[in-house]
Amino acid sequence: MKQLSSSQVRSMFLEYFKERGHMVEASASLIPINDPSLLWINAGVAALKKYFDGREKPLSNRICNAQKSIRTNDIENVGKTARHHTFFEMLGDFSIGDYFKEDALKFAWGFLTDPQWIGFDKDRLYVSVYTNDNEAYRIWTEEIGIDPGHILKTDDNFWQIGEGPCGPDSEIFYDRGPKYDPEGLGEKLFFEEMENDRYIEVWNIVFSQYDAKEGVERENFKELPQKNIDTGMGLERLVALIQDGETNFDTDLFLPIIHECEKYADFSYEDPAHKMAYRVIADHIRTITFALADGANFSNEGRGYVLRRVLRRAARFGRDLGIRGAFMYKLVDTVAHNMQDYYPYLLEKTDFIANLIKKEEELFLRTLDNGEKLLDSALENANDGILKGELVFKLYDTYGFPKEITMEVAHDHGLKVDLEAYERCMAEQKARSRQNRNVEESMHNQSADLLNFQADFTFEGYEKLATQATITGIFKDGRAIDEVVDGCDIILDKTTFYAESGGQCPDFGYLKGDDFLAEVIDVKKAPHHEFMHKIKLVKGSAKLGDVLITSVDEDKRRHIRANHSSLHLLQSALIEVLGKHIGQAGSYVSFDYARFDFTHFEKVSEERSEE
């Protein structure tokens, strides 16, 4: 096997698929754009959802990317296991109604086994397929030539989250050999799907071909009008296999951070008792650095709360290494230089990020002291000899105290811990996380009628407020209809109405015809970028081919334009007063107000506001 750096692996993956007709999509910001269902971009496909569900038509039907992602729903496992992370990169190739199973499987196999690329030994690769997916099984055995004895059929190989696009998937595993099989169980580990460190999943290929509906059995799902391919391969995991790292942390993605951290600690990474602390810190500082660079900030809710919890957990583990005082901010430069090949923008923001982290660390040191005071008070008042599980959970969730440390302190005071109550609180939190994950990762249902609709279209709104236009499409809940009804979407061959885009609201106004009047209450883009006018019917009727007059509300357009300009002036003023590090973290422009979100490392004082 080749000896490759993580940077080389990432570049090779993108180059491989570029040679096979894929457009390389740049890694999207960790903060989702125009997707309120997502807290973070949490998978390679998350930034491409609009293509998969048909809301937008991509520039290319073949896409590949290396997408930075954040997931914190199982943060308690980070550092304990070999492969859990809060920040990670997903390598993926995607087909939007283009190639399907055979090409997807052959592409994956070629990249992993061809000596020109990764060059894995074919005999060390195993695959899993969905039990009833005979087509994938046939491709693996007859087209690619895998030994059937290396294939696992399982009902678990079906990707589905709520309603919408779903389908069977096929995974590729790499056998790391007897070194990672202390009990010598061999293939039993793989075929009985036992938790192990020998057979490691490398790649998951999802065949998005069905439309899941609530209350419908899987075998009765209807075929999607547009079949897609969604694949995902963790860069950290692939690099660990190539570099023969005992865990993902024992690679060039994490070791430079770990070795930098050793400079401030009393213990070495080689000390088995302290490996977990180093791994938590190395993982979490990557998460925080990238999130802050992309415009997030520490706060008591939403993304800010997640970041605050991640930082506090890492800082708490710093104490286990004998580190006193703020130190996480000192690792930012190492992260930036280690990732500069693909994320050079980090280098421009290291001082700003380090400043944010240092202030938050210093705040936490005071918070940590408060947590310890809370624990001390609880220990003194535990008259029944039991430390309440609710308190243990609060210390863990709010102050970053690992359960094990709280239990150890309680034991030293002769107390037992109500673990049942603690586990109940933890289960409730995980249930909330799973519920959020279902919302975050699900996609909208595809509309075959909208996906297939395409017509000539011109936007004339920059030059005028009214024009004469012909109805080319009418849709109700994504389904094509012939005559206008209340609440439907009307597509015209041209319009003067601006569609909602880039955080700016659409134009409002009216569509008029002979004995027809409808109020335009929203304007959005169809998959092929025609503008869809959602209407509230006032009177009359209209049908395909009818000619209407578009009439934009001039007063609201003028206010929208003014509010838009005001945000540019505000941003310029903020940069002049607070510094060039000010970055836009979101905005919204409407006719009655405008909102500008920005990142800054401290609260803006009244004196600075007046400047």
Coordinates of C-alpha atoms in Angstrom, one line a residue:
M1 CA 0.0 0.0 0.0
K2 CA 1.2 3.5 -0.8
Q3 CA 2.4 5.8 2.0
L4 CA 0.3 8.9 1.6
S5 CA -0.4 12.1 3.6
S6 CA -3.9 13.1 4.4
S7 CA -3.6 16.0 2.1
Q8 CA -2.6 13.7 -0.8
V9 CA -5.5 11.3 -0.1
R10 CA -8.0 14.2 -0.2
S11 CA -6.5 15.5 -3.5
M12 CA -6.3 12.1 -5.1
F13 CA -10.0 11.4 -4.3
L14 CA -11.1 14.7 -6.0
E15 CA -8.8 14.2 -8.9
Y16 CA -10.0 10.6 -9.5
F17 CA -13.6 11.7 -9.8
K18 CA -12.8 14.8 -11.7
E19 CA -11.2 12.5 -14.4
R20 CA -14.5 10.6 -14.5
G21 CA -16.6 13.7 -15.3
H22 CA -17.4 15.0 -11.9
M23 CA -17.6 18.6 -11.0
V24 CA -15.6 19.3 -7.8
E25 CA -17.8 21.2 -5.4
A26 CA -16.0 23.3 -2.9
S27 CA -16.5 22.4 0.8
A28 CA -19.5 24.4 2.0
S29 CA -19.5 26.4 5.1
L30 CA -20.3 24.5 8.3
I31 CA -23.2 26.9 8.8
P32 CA -26.0 25.9 6.5
I33 CA -27.3 28.5 4.0
N34 CA -31.1 28.8 3.5
D35 CA -31.7 25.6 5.4
P36 CA -33.2 26.2 8.9
S37 CA -33.6 22.5 9.4
L38 CA -29.9 22.1 9.9
L39 CA -27.8 23.3 12.9
W40 CA -24.5 22.3 11.1
I41 CA -23.5 20.8 7.8
N42 CA -23.3 17.2 9.2
A43 CA -22.5 15.1 6.1
G44 CA -21.2 15.4 2.6
V45 CA -24.7 15.3 1.1
A46 CA -26.1 17.9 3.5
A47 CA -25.0 20.8 1.4
L48 CA -26.4 19.1 -1.7
K49 CA -29.9 18.3 -0.4
K50 CA -31.4 20.9 -2.8
Y51 CA -30.2 18.9 -5.8
F52 CA -31.4 15.5 -4.4
D53 CA -34.9 16.6 -3.7
G54 CA -35.2 18.5 -6.9
R55 CA -35.5 22.1 -5.6
E56 CA -32.5 23.1 -7.8
K57 CA -30.8 21.8 -10.9
P58 CA -27.0 21.5 -10.4
L59 CA -24.5 22.7 -13.0
S60 CA -23.4 19.1 -13.4
N61 CA -25.2 15.9 -12.7
R62 CA -21.9 14.4 -11.4
I63 CA -20.5 16.0 -8.3
C64 CA -17.7 15.1 -5.9
N65 CA -16.5 16.9 -2.8
A66 CA -14.5 16.9 0.4
Q67 CA -17.0 18.3 2.9
K68 CA -16.2 19.5 6.4
S69 CA -18.8 18.4 8.8
I70 CA -19.8 18.6 12.5
R71 CA -21.8 16.1 14.6
T72 CA -22.1 16.3 18.4
N73 CA -25.0 13.9 19.1
D74 CA -22.6 11.3 20.5
I75 CA -19.9 13.6 21.8
E76 CA -19.4 11.4 24.9
N77 CA -17.9 8.7 22.7
V78 CA -15.2 11.0 21.3
G79 CA -11.8 10.0 22.7
K80 CA -13.1 6.7 24.0
T81 CA -13.5 5.0 20.7
A82 CA -11.1 4.8 17.7
R83 CA -13.3 6.6 15.2
H84 CA -15.7 9.0 16.8
H85 CA -15.3 12.7 16.0
T86 CA -17.2 15.9 16.3
F87 CA -15.4 17.5 13.3
F88 CA -14.6 15.3 10.3
E89 CA -14.3 15.4 6.5
M90 CA -16.5 13.3 4.2
L91 CA -15.3 12.4 0.8
G92 CA -18.2 11.8 -1.6
D93 CA -19.2 11.3 -5.2
F94 CA -22.8 12.0 -6.2
S95 CA -25.0 11.3 -9.2
I96 CA -28.1 13.5 -9.6
G97 CA -30.2 11.4 -12.0
D98 CA -27.1 10.3 -13.9
Y99 CA -25.2 7.1 -13.3
F100 CA -26.5 4.5 -10.9
K101 CA -25.5 1.2 -9.1
E102 CA -23.0 -0.3 -11.6
D103 CA -20.9 2.8 -12.2
A104 CA -21.1 3.8 -8.5
L105 CA -19.7 0.5 -7.3
K106 CA -17.1 0.3 -10.0
F107 CA -15.9 3.8 -9.3
A108 CA -15.5 3.0 -5.6
W109 CA -13.7 -0.3 -6.3
G110 CA -11.4 1.3 -8.8
F111 CA -10.3 4.1 -6.4
L112 CA -9.6 1.8 -3.6
T113 CA -7.9 -1.0 -5.5
D114 CA -6.2 0.5 -8.5
P115 CA -2.4 0.8 -7.8
Q116 CA -2.5 4.3 -9.5
W117 CA -4.8 5.4 -6.7
I118 CA -5.0 3.9 -3.2
G119 CA -4.0 0.4 -4.1
F120 CA -5.7 -1.7 -1.4
D121 CA -5.2 -5.5 -1.6
K122 CA -8.5 -6.7 -3.1
D123 CA -8.4 -9.8 -0.9
R124 CA -8.6 -7.6 2.2
L125 CA -11.8 -6.0 1.1
Y126 CA -15.3 -7.2 2.1
V127 CA -18.7 -5.7 1.2
S128 CA -22.2 -5.7 2.6
V129 CA -25.4 -5.3 0.6
Y130 CA -29.1 -5.0 1.4
T131 CA -30.7 -8.5 1.8
N132 CA -33.1 -8.0 -1.2
D133 CA -30.7 -6.0 -3.4
N134 CA -30.0 -8.7 -5.9
E135 CA -28.8 -6.2 -8.5
A136 CA -26.0 -4.9 -6.2
Y137 CA -25.0 -8.5 -5.4
R138 CA -24.8 -9.4 -9.0
I139 CA -22.7 -6.3 -9.9
W140 CA -20.2 -7.1 -7.1
T141 CA -19.9 -10.8 -8.0
E142 CA -20.3 -10.9 -11.8
E143 CA -19.1 -7.4 -12.9
I144 CA -16.5 -6.6 -10.4
G145 CA -15.5 -10.2 -9.4
I146 CA -15.6 -10.1 -5.6
D147 CA -15.6 -13.5 -4.0
P148 CA -19.1 -14.2 -2.8
G149 CA -17.5 -15.4 0.5
H150 CA -16.6 -11.8 1.1
I151 CA -20.2 -10.5 0.9
L152 CA -22.6 -10.0 3.8
K153 CA -26.3 -9.7 3.1
T154 CA -28.1 -7.8 5.9
D155 CA -31.4 -5.9 6.4
D156 CA -29.5 -3.1 8.0
N157 CA -28.2 -1.9 4.6
F158 CA -31.1 0.4 3.9
W159 CA -30.8 4.2 4.2
Q160 CA -33.9 5.9 5.3
I161 CA -34.6 8.9 7.5
G162 CA -38.3 9.8 7.7
E163 CA -40.2 10.4 4.6
G164 CA -38.6 11.2 1.2
P165 CA -35.7 9.8 -0.8
C166 CA -34.3 6.5 0.5
G167 CA -32.9 3.2 -0.7
P168 CA -30.6 0.3 -0.2
D169 CA -26.9 0.8 0.4
S170 CA -23.7 -1.1 0.0
E171 CA -20.7 -0.7 2.3
I172 CA -17.0 -1.6 1.7
F173 CA -14.9 -2.9 4.6
Y174 CA -11.1 -3.3 4.9
D175 CA -9.6 -6.2 6.9
R176 CA -6.7 -4.8 9.1
G177 CA -5.6 -8.3 9.9
P178 CA -4.9 -10.4 13.0
K179 CA -3.1 -7.6 14.8
Y180 CA -6.6 -6.1 15.5
D181 CA -8.2 -9.4 16.3
P182 CA -6.9 -10.4 19.8
E183 CA -9.3 -13.3 20.2
G184 CA -8.6 -14.7 16.7
L185 CA -12.3 -14.7 15.7
G186 CA -11.5 -13.9 12.0
E187 CA -14.4 -13.5 9.6
K188 CA -16.9 -14.2 12.4
L189 CA -16.4 -10.6 13.4
F190 CA -17.6 -9.4 10.0
F191 CA -20.4 -11.8 9.2
E192 CA -21.9 -11.7 12.7
E193 CA -21.6 -7.9 12.7
M194 CA -19.7 -7.8 16.0
E195 CA -18.1 -4.6 17.3
N196 CA -14.4 -4.8 16.3
D197 CA -11.3 -3.0 15.2
R198 CA -10.3 -5.5 12.4
Y199 CA -13.0 -5.1 9.7
I200 CA -13.4 -1.3 9.3
E201 CA -16.1 0.2 7.1
V202 CA -14.4 2.5 4.5
W203 CA -17.2 3.6 2.2
N204 CA -21.0 3.7 2.1
I205 CA -22.8 3.9 -1.2
V206 CA -26.5 4.8 -1.0
F207 CA -28.7 4.0 -4.0
S208 CA -31.4 6.7 -3.5
Q209 CA -34.2 5.1 -5.6
Y210 CA -37.4 5.0 -3.5
D211 CA -39.8 7.5 -2.0
A212 CA -40.5 6.6 1.6
K213 CA -44.0 7.3 2.9
E214 CA -45.3 7.1 6.5
G215 CA -47.4 4.0 7.0
V216 CA -46.2 2.3 3.8
E217 CA -44.1 -0.9 4.0
R218 CA -40.6 -0.7 2.5
E219 CA -41.4 -3.2 -0.2
N220 CA -44.2 -1.0 -1.4
F221 CA -42.2 2.2 -1.7
K222 CA -42.6 3.8 -5.1
E223 CA -39.6 4.5 -7.4
L224 CA -38.3 8.0 -7.4
P225 CA -38.7 10.0 -10.7
Q226 CA -35.0 10.8 -10.4
K227 CA -32.6 8.1 -9.0
N228 CA -29.5 9.4 -7.3
I229 CA -26.2 8.1 -5.9
D230 CA -25.0 9.4 -2.5
T231 CA -21.7 8.1 -1.2
G232 CA -19.7 8.9 1.8
M233 CA -16.2 8.0 3.0
G234 CA -14.6 9.5 6.1
L235 CA -11.2 11.0 5.3
E236 CA -10.0 10.4 8.9
R237 CA -10.8 6.7 8.7
L238 CA -9.3 6.1 5.3
V239 CA -6.1 7.9 6.3
A240 CA -5.8 5.8 9.4
L241 CA -5.9 2.6 7.3
I242 CA -3.3 4.0 4.8
Q243 CA -1.0 5.2 7.6
D244 CA -1.7 2.1 9.8
G245 CA -2.7 4.3 12.7
E246 CA -4.0 2.3 15.7
T247 CA -6.9 4.8 15.7
N248 CA -7.9 7.8 13.6
F249 CA -6.0 9.9 16.1
D250 CA -2.7 8.3 15.3
T251 CA -2.4 10.0 11.9
D252 CA -1.0 13.2 10.5
L253 CA -4.5 14.8 10.9
F254 CA -4.2 14.7 14.7
L255 CA -0.7 14.0 15.9
P256 CA 0.7 17.5 15.2
I257 CA -2.0 18.9 17.5
I258 CA -1.4 16.2 20.1
H259 CA 2.4 16.9 20.1
E260 CA 1.8 20.6 20.4
C261 CA -0.5 20.0 23.4
E262 CA 2.2 17.9 25.1
K263 CA 4.2 21.0 25.5
Y264 CA 1.8 22.3 28.1
A265 CA 1.0 19.1 29.8
D266 CA 2.5 17.0 32.6
F267 CA 2.0 13.7 30.9
S268 CA 2.9 12.2 27.5
Y269 CA 0.5 10.9 24.8
E270 CA 2.4 7.6 25.1
D271 CA 1.0 7.2 28.6
P272 CA -2.1 4.9 28.1
A273 CA -3.9 6.5 31.0
H274 CA -3.9 9.9 29.2
K275 CA -4.5 9.1 25.6
M276 CA -8.2 9.8 25.8
A277 CA -7.7 13.3 27.1
Y278 CA -5.3 14.1 24.3
R279 CA -7.7 12.7 21.7
V280 CA -10.6 14.7 23.0
I281 CA -8.6 17.9 22.9
A282 CA -7.2 17.3 19.4
D283 CA -10.7 16.5 18.1
H284 CA -12.5 19.4 19.8
I285 CA -10.0 22.1 18.8
R286 CA -10.5 21.2 15.2
T287 CA -14.3 21.6 15.6
I288 CA -14.0 24.9 17.4
T289 CA -11.4 26.3 15.0
F290 CA -13.4 25.5 11.8
A291 CA -16.7 26.6 13.3
L292 CA -15.4 29.9 14.4
A293 CA -13.7 30.5 11.1
D294 CA -17.0 29.8 9.3
G295 CA -18.8 32.5 11.4
A296 CA -20.2 30.7 14.4
N297 CA -19.6 32.0 17.9
F298 CA -19.9 31.0 21.6
S299 CA -23.4 31.6 23.1
N300 CA -26.0 30.0 25.3
E301 CA -28.2 28.6 22.5
G302 CA -28.0 26.9 19.2
R303 CA -24.6 26.5 17.5
G304 CA -23.0 28.8 20.2
Y305 CA -24.1 26.4 22.9
V306 CA -22.7 23.4 21.1
L307 CA -19.4 25.2 20.7
R308 CA -19.4 26.2 24.3
R309 CA -20.0 22.6 25.4
V310 CA -17.3 21.3 23.1
L311 CA -14.7 23.8 24.4
R312 CA -15.5 23.1 28.0
R313 CA -15.3 19.4 27.6
A314 CA -11.8 19.8 26.1
A315 CA -10.6 22.3 28.7
R316 CA -11.8 19.9 31.5
F317 CA -9.7 17.1 30.0
G318 CA -6.8 19.6 29.9
R319 CA -6.9 19.5 33.7
D320 CA -6.5 15.7 33.6
L321 CA -3.2 16.4 31.8
G322 CA -2.0 18.8 34.5
I323 CA -2.6 21.9 32.4
R324 CA -3.7 24.9 34.4
G325 CA -5.0 28.0 32.8
A326 CA -6.2 28.7 29.3
F327 CA -4.3 26.6 26.6
M328 CA -6.7 25.6 23.8
Y329 CA -6.2 28.9 22.0
K330 CA -2.5 28.0 21.7
L331 CA -3.4 25.1 19.4
V332 CA -5.3 27.1 16.8
D333 CA -2.1 27.9 14.8
T334 CA -1.2 24.2 14.6
V335 CA -4.7 23.3 13.3
A336 CA -4.5 26.0 10.7
H337 CA -1.1 25.1 9.4
N338 CA -2.0 21.4 9.4
M339 CA -5.0 21.9 7.2
Q340 CA -3.8 24.8 5.0
D341 CA -3.5 22.8 1.8
Y342 CA -7.2 22.6 1.4
Y343 CA -8.4 25.3 3.8
P344 CA -5.9 28.1 3.4
Y345 CA -8.5 30.7 4.7
L346 CA -7.8 29.4 8.3
L347 CA -4.4 31.0 8.3
E348 CA -5.9 34.5 7.8
K349 CA -8.1 34.0 10.9
T350 CA -5.9 32.4 13.5
D351 CA -5.4 35.5 15.6
F352 CA -9.1 36.2 15.6
I353 CA -10.1 32.6 16.4
A354 CA -7.4 32.3 19.2
N355 CA -8.7 35.5 20.8
L356 CA -12.3 34.2 20.8
I357 CA -11.2 30.9 22.3
K358 CA -9.0 32.4 25.0
K359 CA -11.8 34.6 26.3
E360 CA -14.2 31.6 26.3
E361 CA -11.6 29.5 28.1
E362 CA -11.0 32.1 30.8
L363 CA -14.8 32.3 31.3
F364 CA -15.0 28.6 31.6
L365 CA -12.3 28.4 34.2
R366 CA -14.5 30.5 36.4
T367 CA -17.5 28.3 35.4
L368 CA -15.5 25.2 36.3
D369 CA -14.9 26.6 39.7
N370 CA -18.6 27.2 40.1
G371 CA -19.3 23.6 39.1
E372 CA -16.9 22.3 41.6
K373 CA -18.6 24.5 44.3
L374 CA -21.9 23.0 43.3
L375 CA -20.5 19.5 43.6
D376 CA -19.0 20.3 47.0
S377 CA -22.3 21.6 48.2
A378 CA -24.2 18.6 47.0
L379 CA -21.7 16.2 48.7
E380 CA -22.1 18.0 52.0
N381 CA -25.9 17.8 51.8
A382 CA -26.2 14.2 50.6
N383 CA -27.6 13.0 53.9
D384 CA -29.1 9.8 52.5
G385 CA -25.7 8.7 51.2
I386 CA -26.7 9.1 47.6
L387 CA -25.6 11.8 45.1
K388 CA -28.6 12.6 42.9
G389 CA -28.3 11.5 39.3
E390 CA -29.9 14.7 38.1
L391 CA -27.0 16.6 39.6
V392 CA -24.5 14.3 38.0
F393 CA -26.1 14.9 34.6
K394 CA -26.1 18.7 35.2
L395 CA -22.5 18.7 36.1
Y396 CA -21.7 16.7 32.9
D397 CA -24.0 18.6 30.6
T398 CA -23.6 22.2 31.9
Y399 CA -20.1 22.2 33.5
G400 CA -18.4 19.6 31.5
F401 CA -17.7 17.2 34.4
P402 CA -17.4 13.6 33.0
K403 CA -19.6 11.1 34.9
E404 CA -16.6 9.0 35.9
I405 CA -14.9 11.9 37.7
T406 CA -18.1 12.8 39.6
M407 CA -18.5 9.2 40.6
E408 CA -14.9 9.0 41.8
V409 CA -15.3 12.1 43.9
A410 CA -18.6 10.8 45.4
H411 CA -16.9 7.4 46.2
D412 CA -14.1 9.2 48.0
H413 CA -16.8 10.8 50.2
G414 CA -18.5 7.5 50.9
L415 CA -21.4 8.2 48.6
K416 CA -23.2 6.2 46.0
V417 CA -24.5 7.8 42.7
D418 CA -28.1 7.4 41.5
L419 CA -27.0 6.1 38.1
E420 CA -30.6 5.2 37.2
A421 CA -31.6 8.9 37.3
Y422 CA -28.5 9.9 35.5
E423 CA -29.0 7.4 32.7
R424 CA -32.6 8.5 32.4
C425 CA -31.5 12.1 31.9
M426 CA -28.9 11.0 29.4
A427 CA -31.5 8.9 27.5
E428 CA -33.9 11.9 27.3
Q429 CA -31.1 14.0 25.9
K430 CA -30.2 11.3 23.3
A431 CA -33.8 11.0 22.3
R432 CA -33.9 14.7 21.7
S433 CA -30.7 14.4 19.6
R434 CA -32.2 11.5 17.5
Q435 CA -35.3 13.6 16.9
N436 CA -33.3 16.5 15.8
R437 CA -31.2 14.3 13.6
N438 CA -34.3 13.0 11.9
V439 CA -35.3 16.5 11.0
E440 CA -31.8 17.6 10.1
E441 CA -30.9 14.8 7.7
S442 CA -34.2 14.2 6.0
M443 CA -34.9 15.6 2.6
H444 CA -38.0 17.1 0.9
N445 CA -40.1 14.8 -1.3
Q446 CA -39.2 15.0 -5.0
S447 CA -41.8 16.4 -7.3
A448 CA -41.6 14.6 -10.7
D449 CA -43.7 17.3 -12.3
L450 CA -41.4 20.1 -11.2
L451 CA -38.3 18.1 -11.9
N452 CA -39.4 17.6 -15.5
F453 CA -40.7 21.1 -16.1
Q454 CA -38.5 23.3 -18.1
A455 CA -39.5 26.4 -20.1
D456 CA -37.9 29.6 -21.5
F457 CA -37.8 32.3 -18.8
T458 CA -36.6 35.9 -18.5
F459 CA -36.3 38.2 -15.5
E460 CA -37.0 41.8 -16.4
G461 CA -37.3 43.2 -12.8
Y462 CA -34.1 45.1 -13.0
E463 CA -35.5 47.4 -15.7
K464 CA -39.2 47.7 -14.9
L465 CA -41.9 46.9 -12.4
A466 CA -44.6 45.5 -14.8
T467 CA -44.6 43.4 -18.0
Q468 CA -46.9 41.3 -20.0
A469 CA -46.3 37.6 -19.6
T470 CA -47.7 34.2 -20.6
I471 CA -48.5 31.4 -18.1
T472 CA -46.2 28.4 -18.9
G473 CA -46.8 26.3 -15.8
I474 CA -49.2 25.9 -12.9
F475 CA -48.4 23.8 -9.8
K476 CA -50.2 22.9 -6.6
D477 CA -48.1 21.2 -4.0
G478 CA -45.6 20.3 -6.7
R479 CA -48.2 18.7 -9.0
A480 CA -48.9 20.2 -12.4
I481 CA -52.4 21.4 -13.0
D482 CA -54.1 23.2 -15.9
E483 CA -56.0 26.0 -14.2
V484 CA -55.2 28.4 -11.4
V485 CA -56.5 27.7 -7.9
D486 CA -56.0 29.5 -4.6
G487 CA -52.5 28.9 -3.2
C488 CA -51.0 27.5 -6.4
D489 CA -47.7 28.5 -8.0
I490 CA -47.7 30.2 -11.4
I491 CA -44.7 30.2 -13.7
L492 CA -44.5 32.8 -16.5
D493 CA -42.3 33.1 -19.5
K494 CA -41.0 36.3 -18.0
T495 CA -41.5 38.3 -14.8
T496 CA -40.6 41.5 -12.9
F497 CA -41.0 39.8 -9.5
Y498 CA -37.7 39.1 -7.7
A499 CA -37.5 35.6 -6.2
E500 CA -36.3 35.0 -2.6
S501 CA -32.6 34.6 -2.7
G502 CA -29.4 35.2 -0.7
G503 CA -31.3 36.2 2.5
Q504 CA -33.5 38.8 0.7
C505 CA -37.3 38.5 0.6
P506 CA -39.1 38.3 -2.7
D507 CA -41.1 41.1 -4.3
F508 CA -44.8 41.4 -3.6
G509 CA -47.7 42.6 -5.8
Y510 CA -50.3 41.4 -8.2
L511 CA -50.9 39.3 -11.4
K512 CA -53.7 40.7 -13.4
G513 CA -55.7 39.5 -16.4
D514 CA -59.1 39.9 -18.0
D515 CA -61.5 39.4 -15.1
F516 CA -58.6 37.8 -13.1
L517 CA -56.7 39.2 -10.1
A518 CA -54.3 37.4 -7.8
E519 CA -52.0 38.7 -5.0
V520 CA -48.4 37.4 -5.2
I521 CA -47.5 36.4 -1.6
D522 CA -44.2 34.6 -2.3
V523 CA -41.8 34.0 -5.2
K524 CA -39.3 31.1 -5.2
K525 CA -37.1 29.4 -7.8
A526 CA -38.1 26.2 -9.5
P527 CA -35.5 23.4 -10.0
H528 CA -34.5 24.8 -13.4
H529 CA -34.5 28.4 -12.0
E530 CA -37.8 29.6 -13.4
F531 CA -39.6 31.9 -10.9
M532 CA -42.7 30.4 -9.2
H533 CA -45.3 33.0 -8.0
K534 CA -47.4 31.7 -5.1
I535 CA -50.7 33.4 -5.3
K536 CA -53.7 34.3 -3.2
L537 CA -56.7 34.2 -5.6
V538 CA -58.7 37.4 -5.4
K539 CA -61.1 36.9 -8.3
G540 CA -61.6 35.1 -11.7
S541 CA -59.7 32.3 -13.2
A542 CA -56.7 31.7 -15.5
K543 CA -55.2 28.7 -17.3
L544 CA -52.1 27.6 -19.2
G545 CA -51.3 29.9 -22.1
D546 CA -53.2 32.9 -20.7
V547 CA -51.5 36.3 -20.8
L548 CA -51.2 38.2 -17.5
I549 CA -49.7 41.6 -16.4
T550 CA -47.2 41.4 -13.6
S551 CA -47.4 44.4 -11.2
V552 CA -44.7 44.7 -8.5
D553 CA -45.5 46.7 -5.4
E554 CA -43.2 49.7 -6.0
D555 CA -43.3 51.0 -2.4
K556 CA -42.2 47.6 -0.9
R557 CA -39.5 47.2 -3.6
R558 CA -38.1 50.7 -2.6
H559 CA -38.0 49.7 1.0
I560 CA -36.3 46.4 0.3
R561 CA -33.7 48.2 -1.8
A562 CA -33.1 50.7 1.0
N563 CA -32.8 48.1 3.7
H564 CA -30.4 46.1 1.5
S565 CA -28.2 49.1 1.1
S566 CA -28.3 49.9 4.8
L567 CA -26.7 46.5 5.6
H568 CA -23.8 47.2 3.3
L569 CA -23.3 50.5 5.1
L570 CA -23.6 48.8 8.5
Q571 CA -21.0 46.2 7.6
S572 CA -18.6 48.9 6.4
A573 CA -19.1 50.8 9.7
L574 CA -18.6 47.7 11.8
I575 CA -15.3 46.9 10.0
E576 CA -14.1 50.5 10.5
V577 CA -15.0 50.6 14.2
L578 CA -14.4 47.0 15.4
G579 CA -11.8 45.7 13.0
K580 CA -11.3 43.8 9.7
H581 CA -12.0 40.5 11.4
I582 CA -15.7 41.3 11.3
G583 CA -17.4 38.6 9.2
Q584 CA -21.0 38.3 8.0
A585 CA -22.7 35.3 9.6
G586 CA -26.0 35.7 8.0
S587 CA -28.6 38.4 7.1
Y588 CA -32.2 38.9 6.1
V589 CA -33.6 41.8 4.1
S590 CA -37.4 42.5 4.0
F591 CA -39.4 45.6 3.2
D592 CA -40.1 46.4 6.9
Y593 CA -36.8 45.4 8.5
A594 CA -33.3 44.1 7.9
R595 CA -31.1 41.9 10.1
F596 CA -27.3 41.6 10.0
D597 CA -25.5 38.8 11.9
F598 CA -21.8 39.2 12.5
T599 CA -19.0 37.6 14.5
H600 CA -17.0 39.5 17.1
F601 CA -15.0 38.2 20.1
E602 CA -16.8 40.3 22.7
K603 CA -20.0 42.2 23.4
V604 CA -20.1 45.5 21.7
S605 CA -20.2 48.2 24.3
E606 CA -22.6 51.1 24.2
E607 CA -19.7 53.5 23.6
R608 CA -18.5 51.5 20.6
S609 CA -22.1 51.3 19.3
E610 CA -22.3 55.1 19.3
E611 CA -19.2 55.3 17.2

